[in-house]
mmCIF file of C-alpha atoms in Angstrom:
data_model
loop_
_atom_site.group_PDB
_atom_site.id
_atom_site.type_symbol
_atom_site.label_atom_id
_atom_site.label_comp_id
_atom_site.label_asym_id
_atom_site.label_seq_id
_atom_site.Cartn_x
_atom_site.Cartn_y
_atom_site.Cartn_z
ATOM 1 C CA UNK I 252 13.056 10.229 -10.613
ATOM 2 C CA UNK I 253 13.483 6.594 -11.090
ATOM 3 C CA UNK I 254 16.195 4.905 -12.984
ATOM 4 C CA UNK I 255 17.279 0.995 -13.413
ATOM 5 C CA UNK I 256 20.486 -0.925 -13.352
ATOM 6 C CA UNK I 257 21.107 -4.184 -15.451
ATOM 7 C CA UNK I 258 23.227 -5.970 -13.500
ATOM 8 C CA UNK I 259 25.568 -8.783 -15.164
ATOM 9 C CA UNK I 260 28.247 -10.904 -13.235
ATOM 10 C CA UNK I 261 31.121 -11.770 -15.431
ATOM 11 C CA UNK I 262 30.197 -15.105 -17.064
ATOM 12 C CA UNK I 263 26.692 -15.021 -14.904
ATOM 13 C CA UNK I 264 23.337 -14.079 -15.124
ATOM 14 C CA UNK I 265 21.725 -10.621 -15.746
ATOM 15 C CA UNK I 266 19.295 -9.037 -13.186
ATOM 16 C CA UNK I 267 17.358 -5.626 -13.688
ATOM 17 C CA UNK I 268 17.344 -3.689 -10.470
ATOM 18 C CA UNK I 269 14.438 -0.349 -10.547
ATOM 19 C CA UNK I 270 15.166 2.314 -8.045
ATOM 20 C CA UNK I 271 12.754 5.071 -7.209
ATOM 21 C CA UNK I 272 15.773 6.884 -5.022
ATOM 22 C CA UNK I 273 17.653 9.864 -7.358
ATOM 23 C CA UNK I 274 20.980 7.932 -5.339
ATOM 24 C CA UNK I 275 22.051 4.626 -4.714
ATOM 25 C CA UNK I 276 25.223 2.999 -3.369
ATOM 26 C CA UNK I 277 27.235 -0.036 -4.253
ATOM 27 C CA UNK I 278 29.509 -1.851 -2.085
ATOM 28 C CA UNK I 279 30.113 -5.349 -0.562
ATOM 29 C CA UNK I 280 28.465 -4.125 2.998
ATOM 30 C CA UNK I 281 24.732 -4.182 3.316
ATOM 31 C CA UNK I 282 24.353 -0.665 3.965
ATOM 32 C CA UNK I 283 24.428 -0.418 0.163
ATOM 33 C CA UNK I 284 21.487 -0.384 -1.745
ATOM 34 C CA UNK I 285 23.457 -2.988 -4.200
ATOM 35 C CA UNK I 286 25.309 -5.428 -2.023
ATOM 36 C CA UNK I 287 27.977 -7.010 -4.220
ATOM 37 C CA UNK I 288 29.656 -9.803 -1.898
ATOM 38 C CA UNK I 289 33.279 -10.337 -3.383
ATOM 39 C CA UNK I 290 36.494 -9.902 -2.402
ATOM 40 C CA UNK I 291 37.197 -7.224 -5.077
ATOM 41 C CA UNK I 292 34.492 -4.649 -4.214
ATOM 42 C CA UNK I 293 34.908 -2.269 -1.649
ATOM 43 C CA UNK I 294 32.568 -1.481 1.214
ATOM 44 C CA UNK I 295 31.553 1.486 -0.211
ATOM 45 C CA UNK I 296 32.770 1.173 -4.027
ATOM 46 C CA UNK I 297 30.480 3.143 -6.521
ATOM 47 C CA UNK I 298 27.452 6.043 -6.088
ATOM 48 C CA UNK I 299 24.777 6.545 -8.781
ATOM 49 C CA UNK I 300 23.486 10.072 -8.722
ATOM 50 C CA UNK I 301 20.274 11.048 -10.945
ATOM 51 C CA UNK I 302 20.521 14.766 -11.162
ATOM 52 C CA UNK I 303 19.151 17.107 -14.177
ATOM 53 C CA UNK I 304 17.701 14.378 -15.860
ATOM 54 C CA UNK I 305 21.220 12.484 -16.394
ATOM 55 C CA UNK I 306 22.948 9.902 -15.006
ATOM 56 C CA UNK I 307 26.274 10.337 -12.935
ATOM 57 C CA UNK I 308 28.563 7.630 -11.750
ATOM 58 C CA UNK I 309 31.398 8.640 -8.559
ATOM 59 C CA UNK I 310 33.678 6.251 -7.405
ATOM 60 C CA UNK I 311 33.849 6.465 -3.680
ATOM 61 C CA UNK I 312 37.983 5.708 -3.539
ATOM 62 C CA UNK I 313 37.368 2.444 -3.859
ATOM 63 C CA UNK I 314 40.452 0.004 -3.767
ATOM 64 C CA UNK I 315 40.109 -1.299 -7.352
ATOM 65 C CA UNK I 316 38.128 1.452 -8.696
ATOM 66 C CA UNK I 317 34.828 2.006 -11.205
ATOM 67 C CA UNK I 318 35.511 1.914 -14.713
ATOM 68 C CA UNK I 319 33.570 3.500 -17.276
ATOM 69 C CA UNK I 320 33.830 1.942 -20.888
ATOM 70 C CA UNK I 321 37.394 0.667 -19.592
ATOM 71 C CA UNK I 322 38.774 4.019 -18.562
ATOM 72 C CA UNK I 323 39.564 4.386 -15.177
ATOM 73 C CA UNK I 324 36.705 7.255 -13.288
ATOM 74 C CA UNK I 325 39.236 9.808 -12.131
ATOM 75 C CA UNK I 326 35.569 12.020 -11.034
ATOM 76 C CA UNK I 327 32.035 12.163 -11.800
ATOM 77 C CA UNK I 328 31.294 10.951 -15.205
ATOM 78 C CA UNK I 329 27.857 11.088 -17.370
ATOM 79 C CA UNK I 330 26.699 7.950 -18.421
ATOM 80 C CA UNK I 331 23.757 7.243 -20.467
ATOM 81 C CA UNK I 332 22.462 3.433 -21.407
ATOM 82 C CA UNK I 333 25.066 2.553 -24.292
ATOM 83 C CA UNK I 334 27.516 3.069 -21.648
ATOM 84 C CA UNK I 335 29.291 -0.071 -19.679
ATOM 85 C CA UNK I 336 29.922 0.669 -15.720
ATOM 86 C CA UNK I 337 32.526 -2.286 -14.484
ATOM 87 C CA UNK I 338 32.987 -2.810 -10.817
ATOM 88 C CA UNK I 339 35.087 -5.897 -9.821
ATOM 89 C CA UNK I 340 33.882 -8.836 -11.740
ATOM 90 C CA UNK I 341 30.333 -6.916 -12.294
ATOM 91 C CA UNK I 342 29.630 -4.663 -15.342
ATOM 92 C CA UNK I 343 26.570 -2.316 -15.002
ATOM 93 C CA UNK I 344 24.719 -0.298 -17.655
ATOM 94 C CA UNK I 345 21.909 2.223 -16.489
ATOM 95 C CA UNK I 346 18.589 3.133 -17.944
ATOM 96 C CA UNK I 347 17.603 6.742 -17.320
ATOM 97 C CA UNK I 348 13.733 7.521 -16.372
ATOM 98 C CA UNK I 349 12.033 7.688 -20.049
ATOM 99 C CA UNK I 350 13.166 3.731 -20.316
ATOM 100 C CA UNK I 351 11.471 2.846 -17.867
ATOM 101 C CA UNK I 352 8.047 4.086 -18.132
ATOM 102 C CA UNK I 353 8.470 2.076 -21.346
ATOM 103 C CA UNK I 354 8.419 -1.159 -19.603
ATOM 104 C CA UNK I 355 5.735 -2.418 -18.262
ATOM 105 C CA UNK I 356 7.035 -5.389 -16.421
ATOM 106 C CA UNK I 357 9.741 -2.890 -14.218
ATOM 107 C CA UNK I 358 9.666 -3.589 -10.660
ATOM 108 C CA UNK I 359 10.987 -0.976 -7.878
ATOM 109 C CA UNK I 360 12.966 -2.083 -5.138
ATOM 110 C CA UNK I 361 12.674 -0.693 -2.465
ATOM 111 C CA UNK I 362 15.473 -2.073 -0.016
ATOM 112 C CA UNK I 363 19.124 -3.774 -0.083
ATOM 113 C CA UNK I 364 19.448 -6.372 -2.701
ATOM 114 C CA UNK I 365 22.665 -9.187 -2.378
ATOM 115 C CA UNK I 366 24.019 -10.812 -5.561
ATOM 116 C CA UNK I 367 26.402 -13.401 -6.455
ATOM 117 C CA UNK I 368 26.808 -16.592 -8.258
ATOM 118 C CA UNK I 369 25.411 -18.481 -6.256
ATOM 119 C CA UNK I 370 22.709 -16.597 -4.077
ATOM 120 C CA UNK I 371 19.977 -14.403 -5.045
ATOM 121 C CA UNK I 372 17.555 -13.050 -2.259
ATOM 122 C CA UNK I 373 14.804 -11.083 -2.700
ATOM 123 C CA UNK I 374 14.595 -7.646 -1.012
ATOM 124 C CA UNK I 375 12.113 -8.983 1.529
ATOM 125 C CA UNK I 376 14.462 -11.093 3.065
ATOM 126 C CA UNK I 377 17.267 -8.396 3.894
ATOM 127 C CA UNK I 378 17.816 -9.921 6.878
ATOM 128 C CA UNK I 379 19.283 -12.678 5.060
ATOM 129 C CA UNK I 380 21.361 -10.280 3.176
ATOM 130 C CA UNK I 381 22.800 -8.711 6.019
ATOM 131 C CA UNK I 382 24.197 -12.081 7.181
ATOM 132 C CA UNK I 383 25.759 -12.267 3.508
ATOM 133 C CA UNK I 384 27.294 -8.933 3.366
ATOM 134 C CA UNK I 385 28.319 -8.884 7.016
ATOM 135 C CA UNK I 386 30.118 -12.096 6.547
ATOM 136 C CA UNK I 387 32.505 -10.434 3.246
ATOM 137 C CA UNK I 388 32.917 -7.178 5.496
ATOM 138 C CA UNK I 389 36.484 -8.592 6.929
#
């Protein structure tokens, strides 16, 4: 069951990232399959769980925790696409399957993506990625 993330640095760009997986990670390490390089994430901060048809957000004891509409996750939560995800300096919203096969522009992707600022790579060059995350991993 696919889903998508809209992805918005504070005071930066958006990006829509389609997922085909019912799971997904997010972290600053490129094992993730949304690699968010700052200082402020942890290596493994967030999981996104489709299940039932609905959304669930977990944080994964991250340092600085995942906030959900600016309350603190103390466990799984629901979300649905009014709702605002914030991790570090990113906030997320989600849009469950039936949004998507609304759009016909929605891309999947398939492997690790990187963002920040000021570097945006493509998941065909993961490689590149890799040397991104790997370097924020200390």
């Amino acid at each position: 069951m696919a889903f998508s993330v809209i992805l918005t640095e504070k005071g930066g760009e958006t990006q829509r990232l389609d997922f085909e997986s019912e799971e997904i990670t997010i972290g600053r390490v490129d094992e993730n399959d949304i690699c968010l390089p700052k200082g402020n994430i942890s290596k493994k901060h967030t999981k996104i769980v489709v299940k039932d048809g609905k959304i669930i957000v977990l944080d994964m004891k991250s340092t600085n925790g995942t906030y959900v509409n600016g309350k603190k996750l103390a466990g799984p939560q629901v979300v649905t696409a009014e709702d605002k995800i914030y991790i570090g300096d990113f906030i997320l919203n989600v849009e469950p399957p039936a949004r998507i096969a609304a759009s016909s522009t929605s891309r999947i992707a398939r492997a690790s993506l990187v963002v920040s600022r000021a570097f945006r790579l493509p998941a065909s060059r993961k490689g590149e990625s890799r040397a991104l995350c790997s370097a924020s991993q200390t």
